[in-house]
PDB file of N, CA, C and O in Angstrom:
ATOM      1  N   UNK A 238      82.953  70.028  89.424  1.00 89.00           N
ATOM      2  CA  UNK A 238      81.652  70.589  89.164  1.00 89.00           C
ATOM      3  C   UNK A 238      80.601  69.639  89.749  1.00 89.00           C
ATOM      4  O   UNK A 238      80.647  68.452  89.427  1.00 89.00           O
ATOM      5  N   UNK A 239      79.490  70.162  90.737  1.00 94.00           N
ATOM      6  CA  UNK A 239      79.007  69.167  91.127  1.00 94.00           C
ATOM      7  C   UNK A 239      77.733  69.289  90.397  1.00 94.00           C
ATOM      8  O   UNK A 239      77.692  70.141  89.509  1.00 94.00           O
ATOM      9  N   UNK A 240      76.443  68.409  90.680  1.00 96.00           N
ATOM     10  CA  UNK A 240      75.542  68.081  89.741  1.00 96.00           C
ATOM     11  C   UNK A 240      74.623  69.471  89.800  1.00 96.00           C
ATOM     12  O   UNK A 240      73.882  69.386  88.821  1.00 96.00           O
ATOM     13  N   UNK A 241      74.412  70.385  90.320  1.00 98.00           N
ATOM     14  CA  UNK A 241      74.002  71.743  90.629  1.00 98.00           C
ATOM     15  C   UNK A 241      74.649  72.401  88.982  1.00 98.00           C
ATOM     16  O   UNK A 241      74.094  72.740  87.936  1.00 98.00           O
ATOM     17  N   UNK A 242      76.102  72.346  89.454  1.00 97.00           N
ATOM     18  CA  UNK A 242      76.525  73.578  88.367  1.00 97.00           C
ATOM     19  C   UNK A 242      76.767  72.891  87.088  1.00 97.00           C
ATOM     20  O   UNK A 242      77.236  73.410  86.075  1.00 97.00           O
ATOM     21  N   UNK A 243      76.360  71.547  87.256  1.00 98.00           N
ATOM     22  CA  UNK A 243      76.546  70.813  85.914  1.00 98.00           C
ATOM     23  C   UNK A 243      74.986  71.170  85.059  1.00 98.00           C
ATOM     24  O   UNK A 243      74.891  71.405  83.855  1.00 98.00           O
ATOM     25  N   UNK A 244      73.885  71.129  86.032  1.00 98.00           N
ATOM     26  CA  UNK A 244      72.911  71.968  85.683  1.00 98.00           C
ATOM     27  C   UNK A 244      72.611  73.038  84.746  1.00 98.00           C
ATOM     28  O   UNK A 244      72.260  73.255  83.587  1.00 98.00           O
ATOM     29  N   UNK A 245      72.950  73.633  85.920  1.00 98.00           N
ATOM     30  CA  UNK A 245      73.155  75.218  85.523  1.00 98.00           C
ATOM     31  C   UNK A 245      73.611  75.579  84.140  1.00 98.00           C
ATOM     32  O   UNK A 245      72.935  76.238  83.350  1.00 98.00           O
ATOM     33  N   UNK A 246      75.118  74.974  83.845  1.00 98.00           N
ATOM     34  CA  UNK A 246      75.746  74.679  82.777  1.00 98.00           C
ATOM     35  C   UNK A 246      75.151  74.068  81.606  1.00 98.00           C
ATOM     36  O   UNK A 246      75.106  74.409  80.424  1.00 98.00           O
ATOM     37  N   UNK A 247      74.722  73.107  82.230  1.00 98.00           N
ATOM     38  CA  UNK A 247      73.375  72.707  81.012  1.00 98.00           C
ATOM     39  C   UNK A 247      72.547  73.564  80.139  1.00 98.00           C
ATOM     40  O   UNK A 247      72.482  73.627  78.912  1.00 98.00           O
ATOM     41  N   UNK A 248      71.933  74.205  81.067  1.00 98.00           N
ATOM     42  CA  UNK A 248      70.911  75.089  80.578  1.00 98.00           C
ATOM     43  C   UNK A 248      71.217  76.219  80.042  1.00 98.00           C
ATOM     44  O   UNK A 248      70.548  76.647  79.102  1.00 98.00           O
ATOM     45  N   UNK A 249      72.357  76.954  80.578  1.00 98.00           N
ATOM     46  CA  UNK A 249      73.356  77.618  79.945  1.00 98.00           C
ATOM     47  C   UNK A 249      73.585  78.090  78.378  1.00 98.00           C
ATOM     48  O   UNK A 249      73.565  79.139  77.734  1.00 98.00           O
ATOM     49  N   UNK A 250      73.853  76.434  78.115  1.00 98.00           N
ATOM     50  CA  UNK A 250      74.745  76.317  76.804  1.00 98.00           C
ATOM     51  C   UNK A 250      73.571  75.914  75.665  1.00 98.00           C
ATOM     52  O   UNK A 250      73.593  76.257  74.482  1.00 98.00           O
ATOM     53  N   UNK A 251      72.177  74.810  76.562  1.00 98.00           N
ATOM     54  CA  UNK A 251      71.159  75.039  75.490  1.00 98.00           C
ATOM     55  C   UNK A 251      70.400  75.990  75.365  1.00 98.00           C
ATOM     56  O   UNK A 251      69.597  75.949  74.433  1.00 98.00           O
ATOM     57  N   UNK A 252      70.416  77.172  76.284  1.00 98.00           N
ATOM     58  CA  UNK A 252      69.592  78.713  75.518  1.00 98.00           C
ATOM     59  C   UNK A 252      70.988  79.322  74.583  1.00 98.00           C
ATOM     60  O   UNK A 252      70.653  80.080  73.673  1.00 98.00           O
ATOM     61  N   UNK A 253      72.143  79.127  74.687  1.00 98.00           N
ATOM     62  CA  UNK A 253      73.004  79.829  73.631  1.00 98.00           C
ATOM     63  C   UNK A 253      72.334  78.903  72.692  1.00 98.00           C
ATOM     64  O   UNK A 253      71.344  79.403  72.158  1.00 98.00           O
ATOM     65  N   UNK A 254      72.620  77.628  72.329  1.00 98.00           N
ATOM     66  CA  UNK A 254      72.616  76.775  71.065  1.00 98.00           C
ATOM     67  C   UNK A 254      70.835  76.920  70.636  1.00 98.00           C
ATOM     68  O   UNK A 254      70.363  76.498  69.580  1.00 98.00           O
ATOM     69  N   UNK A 255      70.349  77.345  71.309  1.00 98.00           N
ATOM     70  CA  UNK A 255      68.662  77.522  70.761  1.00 98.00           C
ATOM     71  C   UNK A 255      69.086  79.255  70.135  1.00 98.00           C
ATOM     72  O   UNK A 255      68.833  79.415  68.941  1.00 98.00           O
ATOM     73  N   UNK A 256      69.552  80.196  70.708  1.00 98.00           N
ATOM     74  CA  UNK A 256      69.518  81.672  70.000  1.00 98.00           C
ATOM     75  C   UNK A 256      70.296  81.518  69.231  1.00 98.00           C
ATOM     76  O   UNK A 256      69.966  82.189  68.254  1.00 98.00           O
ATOM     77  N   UNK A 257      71.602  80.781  68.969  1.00 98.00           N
ATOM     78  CA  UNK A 257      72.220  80.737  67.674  1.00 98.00           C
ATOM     79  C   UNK A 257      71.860  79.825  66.827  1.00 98.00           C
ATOM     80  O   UNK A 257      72.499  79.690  65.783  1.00 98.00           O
ATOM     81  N   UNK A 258      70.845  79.083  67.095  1.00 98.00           N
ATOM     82  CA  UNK A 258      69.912  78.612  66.024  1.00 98.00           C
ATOM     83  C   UNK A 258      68.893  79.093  65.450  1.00 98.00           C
ATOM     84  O   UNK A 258      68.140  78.543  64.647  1.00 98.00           O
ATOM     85  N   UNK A 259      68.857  80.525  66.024  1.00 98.00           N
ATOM     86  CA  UNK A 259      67.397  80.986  65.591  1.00 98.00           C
ATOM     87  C   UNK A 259      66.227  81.433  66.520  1.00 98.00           C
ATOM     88  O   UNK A 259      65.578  82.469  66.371  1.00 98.00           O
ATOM     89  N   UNK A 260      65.973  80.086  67.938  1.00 98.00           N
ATOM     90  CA  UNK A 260      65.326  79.977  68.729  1.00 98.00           C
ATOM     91  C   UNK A 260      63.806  79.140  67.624  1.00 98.00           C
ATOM     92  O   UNK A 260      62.653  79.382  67.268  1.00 98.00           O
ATOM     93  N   UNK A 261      64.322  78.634  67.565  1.00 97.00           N
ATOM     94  CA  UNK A 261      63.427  77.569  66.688  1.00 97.00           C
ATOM     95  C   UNK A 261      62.212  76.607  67.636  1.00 97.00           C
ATOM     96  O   UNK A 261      62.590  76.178  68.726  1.00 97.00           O
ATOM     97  N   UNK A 262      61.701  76.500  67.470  1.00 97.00           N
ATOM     98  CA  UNK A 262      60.219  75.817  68.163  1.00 97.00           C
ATOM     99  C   UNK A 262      60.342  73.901  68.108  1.00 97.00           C
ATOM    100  O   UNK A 262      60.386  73.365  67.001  1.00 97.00           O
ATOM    101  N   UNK A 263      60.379  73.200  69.155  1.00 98.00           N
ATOM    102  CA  UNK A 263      60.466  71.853  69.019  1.00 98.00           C
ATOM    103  C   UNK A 263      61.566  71.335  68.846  1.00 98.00           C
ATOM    104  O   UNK A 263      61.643  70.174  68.443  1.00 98.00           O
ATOM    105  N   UNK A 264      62.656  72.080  69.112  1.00 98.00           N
ATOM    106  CA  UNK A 264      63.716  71.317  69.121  1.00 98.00           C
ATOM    107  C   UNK A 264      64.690  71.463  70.397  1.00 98.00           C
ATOM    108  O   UNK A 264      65.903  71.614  70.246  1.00 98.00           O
ATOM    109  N   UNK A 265      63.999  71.400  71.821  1.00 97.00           N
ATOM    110  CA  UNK A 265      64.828  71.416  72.894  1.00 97.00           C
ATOM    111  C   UNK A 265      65.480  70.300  73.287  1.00 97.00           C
ATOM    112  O   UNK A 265      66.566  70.219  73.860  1.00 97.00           O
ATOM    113  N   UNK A 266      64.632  69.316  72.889  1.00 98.00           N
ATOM    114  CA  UNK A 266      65.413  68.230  73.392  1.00 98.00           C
ATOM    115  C   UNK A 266      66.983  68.127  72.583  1.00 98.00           C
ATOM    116  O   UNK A 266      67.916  67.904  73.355  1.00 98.00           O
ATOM    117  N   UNK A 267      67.305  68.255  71.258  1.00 98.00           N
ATOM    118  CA  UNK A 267      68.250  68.015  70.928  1.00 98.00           C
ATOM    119  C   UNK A 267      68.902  69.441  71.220  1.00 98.00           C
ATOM    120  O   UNK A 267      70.069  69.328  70.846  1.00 98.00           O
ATOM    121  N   UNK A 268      68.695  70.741  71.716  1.00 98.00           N
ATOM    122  CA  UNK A 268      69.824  71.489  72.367  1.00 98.00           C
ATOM    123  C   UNK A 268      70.097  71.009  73.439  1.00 98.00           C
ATOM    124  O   UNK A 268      71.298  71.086  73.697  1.00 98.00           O
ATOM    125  N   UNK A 269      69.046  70.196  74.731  1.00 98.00           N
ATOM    126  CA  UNK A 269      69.687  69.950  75.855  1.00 98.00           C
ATOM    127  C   UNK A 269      70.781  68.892  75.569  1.00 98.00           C
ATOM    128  O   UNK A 269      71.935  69.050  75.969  1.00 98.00           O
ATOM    129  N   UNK A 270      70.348  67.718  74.804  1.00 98.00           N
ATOM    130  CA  UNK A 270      71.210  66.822  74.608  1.00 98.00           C
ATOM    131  C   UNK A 270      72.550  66.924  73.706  1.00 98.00           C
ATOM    132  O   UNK A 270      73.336  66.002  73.489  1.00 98.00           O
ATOM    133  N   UNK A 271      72.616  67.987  73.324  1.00 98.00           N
ATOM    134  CA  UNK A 271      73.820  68.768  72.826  1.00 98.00           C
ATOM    135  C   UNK A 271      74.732  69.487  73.619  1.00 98.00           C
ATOM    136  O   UNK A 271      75.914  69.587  73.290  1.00 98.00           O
ATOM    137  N   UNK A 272      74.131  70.151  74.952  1.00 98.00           N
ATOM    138  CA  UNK A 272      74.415  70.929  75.627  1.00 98.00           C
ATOM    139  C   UNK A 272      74.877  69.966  76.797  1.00 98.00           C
ATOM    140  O   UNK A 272      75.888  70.401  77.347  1.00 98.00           O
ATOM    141  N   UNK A 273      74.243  68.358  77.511  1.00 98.00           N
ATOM    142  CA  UNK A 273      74.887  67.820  77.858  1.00 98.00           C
ATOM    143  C   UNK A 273      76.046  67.402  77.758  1.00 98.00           C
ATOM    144  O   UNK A 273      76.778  67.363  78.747  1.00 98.00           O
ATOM    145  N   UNK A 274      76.565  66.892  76.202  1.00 98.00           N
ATOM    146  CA  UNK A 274      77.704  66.705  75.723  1.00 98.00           C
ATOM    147  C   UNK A 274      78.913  67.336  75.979  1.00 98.00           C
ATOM    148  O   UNK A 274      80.011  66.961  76.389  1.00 98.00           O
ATOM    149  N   UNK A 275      78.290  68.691  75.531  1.00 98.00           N
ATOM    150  CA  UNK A 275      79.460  69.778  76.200  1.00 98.00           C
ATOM    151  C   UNK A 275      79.659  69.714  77.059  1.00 98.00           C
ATOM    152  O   UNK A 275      80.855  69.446  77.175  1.00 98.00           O
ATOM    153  N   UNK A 276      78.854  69.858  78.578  1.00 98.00           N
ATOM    154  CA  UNK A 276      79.044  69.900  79.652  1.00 98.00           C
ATOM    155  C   UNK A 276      80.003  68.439  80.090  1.00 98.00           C
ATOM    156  O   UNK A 276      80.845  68.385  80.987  1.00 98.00           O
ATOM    157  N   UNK A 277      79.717  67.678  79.460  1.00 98.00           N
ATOM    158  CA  UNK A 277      80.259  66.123  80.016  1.00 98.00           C
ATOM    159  C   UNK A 277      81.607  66.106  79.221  1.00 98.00           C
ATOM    160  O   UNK A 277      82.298  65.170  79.621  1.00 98.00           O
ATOM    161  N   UNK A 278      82.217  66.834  78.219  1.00 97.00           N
ATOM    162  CA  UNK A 278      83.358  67.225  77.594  1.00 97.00           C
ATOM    163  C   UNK A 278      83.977  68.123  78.358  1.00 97.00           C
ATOM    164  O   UNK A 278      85.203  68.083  78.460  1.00 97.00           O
ATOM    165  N   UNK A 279      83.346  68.925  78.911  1.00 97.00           N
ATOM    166  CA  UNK A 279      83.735  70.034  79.957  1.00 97.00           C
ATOM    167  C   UNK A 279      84.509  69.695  80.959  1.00 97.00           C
ATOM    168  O   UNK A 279      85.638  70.057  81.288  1.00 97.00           O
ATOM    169  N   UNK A 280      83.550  68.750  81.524  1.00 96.00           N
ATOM    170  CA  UNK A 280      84.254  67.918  82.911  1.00 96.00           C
ATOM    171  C   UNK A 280      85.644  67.157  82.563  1.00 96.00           C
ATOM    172  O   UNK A 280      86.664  67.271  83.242  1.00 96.00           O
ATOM    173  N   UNK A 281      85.557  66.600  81.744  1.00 95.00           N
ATOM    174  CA  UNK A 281      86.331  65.458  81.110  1.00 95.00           C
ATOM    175  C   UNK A 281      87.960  66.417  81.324  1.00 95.00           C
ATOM    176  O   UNK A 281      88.930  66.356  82.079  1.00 95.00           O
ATOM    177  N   UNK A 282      87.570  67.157  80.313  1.00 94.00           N
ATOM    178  CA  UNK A 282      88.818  68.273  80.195  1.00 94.00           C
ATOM    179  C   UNK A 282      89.423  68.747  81.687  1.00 94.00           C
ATOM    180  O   UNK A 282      90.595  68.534  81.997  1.00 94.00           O
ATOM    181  N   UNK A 283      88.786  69.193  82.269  1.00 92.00           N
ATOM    182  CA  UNK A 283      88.644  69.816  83.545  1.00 92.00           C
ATOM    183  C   UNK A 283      89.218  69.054  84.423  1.00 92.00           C
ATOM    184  O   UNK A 283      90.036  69.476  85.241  1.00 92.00           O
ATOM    185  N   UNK A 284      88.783  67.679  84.319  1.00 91.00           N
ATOM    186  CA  UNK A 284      89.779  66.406  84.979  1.00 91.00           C
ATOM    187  C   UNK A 284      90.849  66.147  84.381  1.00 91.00           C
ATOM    188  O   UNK A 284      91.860  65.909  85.042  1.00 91.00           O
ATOM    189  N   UNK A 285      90.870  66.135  83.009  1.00 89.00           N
ATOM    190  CA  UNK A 285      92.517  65.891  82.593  1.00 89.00           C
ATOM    191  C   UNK A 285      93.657  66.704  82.933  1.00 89.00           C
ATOM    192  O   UNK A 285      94.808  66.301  83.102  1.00 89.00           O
ATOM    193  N   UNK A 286      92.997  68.541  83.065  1.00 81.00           N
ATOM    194  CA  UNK A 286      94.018  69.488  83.381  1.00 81.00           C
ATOM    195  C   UNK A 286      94.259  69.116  84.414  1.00 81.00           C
ATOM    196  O   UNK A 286      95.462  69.083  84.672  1.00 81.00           O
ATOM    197  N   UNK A 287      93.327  68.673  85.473  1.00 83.00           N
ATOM    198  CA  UNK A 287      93.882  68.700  87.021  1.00 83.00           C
ATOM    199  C   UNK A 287      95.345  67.558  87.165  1.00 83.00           C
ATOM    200  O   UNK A 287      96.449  67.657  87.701  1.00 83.00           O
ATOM    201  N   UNK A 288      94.496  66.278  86.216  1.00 81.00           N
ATOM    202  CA  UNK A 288      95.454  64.923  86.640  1.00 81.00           C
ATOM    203  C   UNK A 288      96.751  65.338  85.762  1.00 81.00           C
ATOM    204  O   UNK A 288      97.745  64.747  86.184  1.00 81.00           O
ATOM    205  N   UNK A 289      96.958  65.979  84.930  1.00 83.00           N
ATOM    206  CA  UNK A 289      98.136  66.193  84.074  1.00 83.00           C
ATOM    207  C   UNK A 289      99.106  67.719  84.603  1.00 83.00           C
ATOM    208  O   UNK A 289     100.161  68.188  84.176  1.00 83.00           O
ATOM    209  N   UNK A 290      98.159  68.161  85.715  1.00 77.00           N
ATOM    210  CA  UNK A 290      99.274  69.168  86.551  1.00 77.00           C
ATOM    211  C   UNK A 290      99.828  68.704  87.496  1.00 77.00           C
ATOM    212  O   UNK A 290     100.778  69.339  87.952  1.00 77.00           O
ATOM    213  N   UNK A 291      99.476  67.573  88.054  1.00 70.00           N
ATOM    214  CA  UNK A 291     100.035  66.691  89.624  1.00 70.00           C
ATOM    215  C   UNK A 291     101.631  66.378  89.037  1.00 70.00           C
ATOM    216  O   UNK A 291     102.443  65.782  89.744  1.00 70.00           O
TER     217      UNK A 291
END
């Protein structure tokens, strides 16, 4: 995933985590920084499947 769709992905996952919160006012920073996590868990995974199919 390069830094484009890591993006993308970002933003993604913090408009889900803002509408299943409600869409609550003042709290983007902690969906993006929630939504980073995932994304950086994402990758993580994503690299382990690859290195653990070789």
């Amino acid at each position: 995933m390069d830094d484009e769709q890591k993006a993308a992905r970002t933003r993604e996952l913090a408009r889900q985590i803002w509408e299943a919160e409600g869409r609550p006012d003042g709290h983007s920073a902690r969906h993006w920084h929630m939504a980073e996590r995932l994304v950086a868990a994402e990758v993580e995974a994503a690299q382990y499947d690859q290195e653990s199919s070789r």
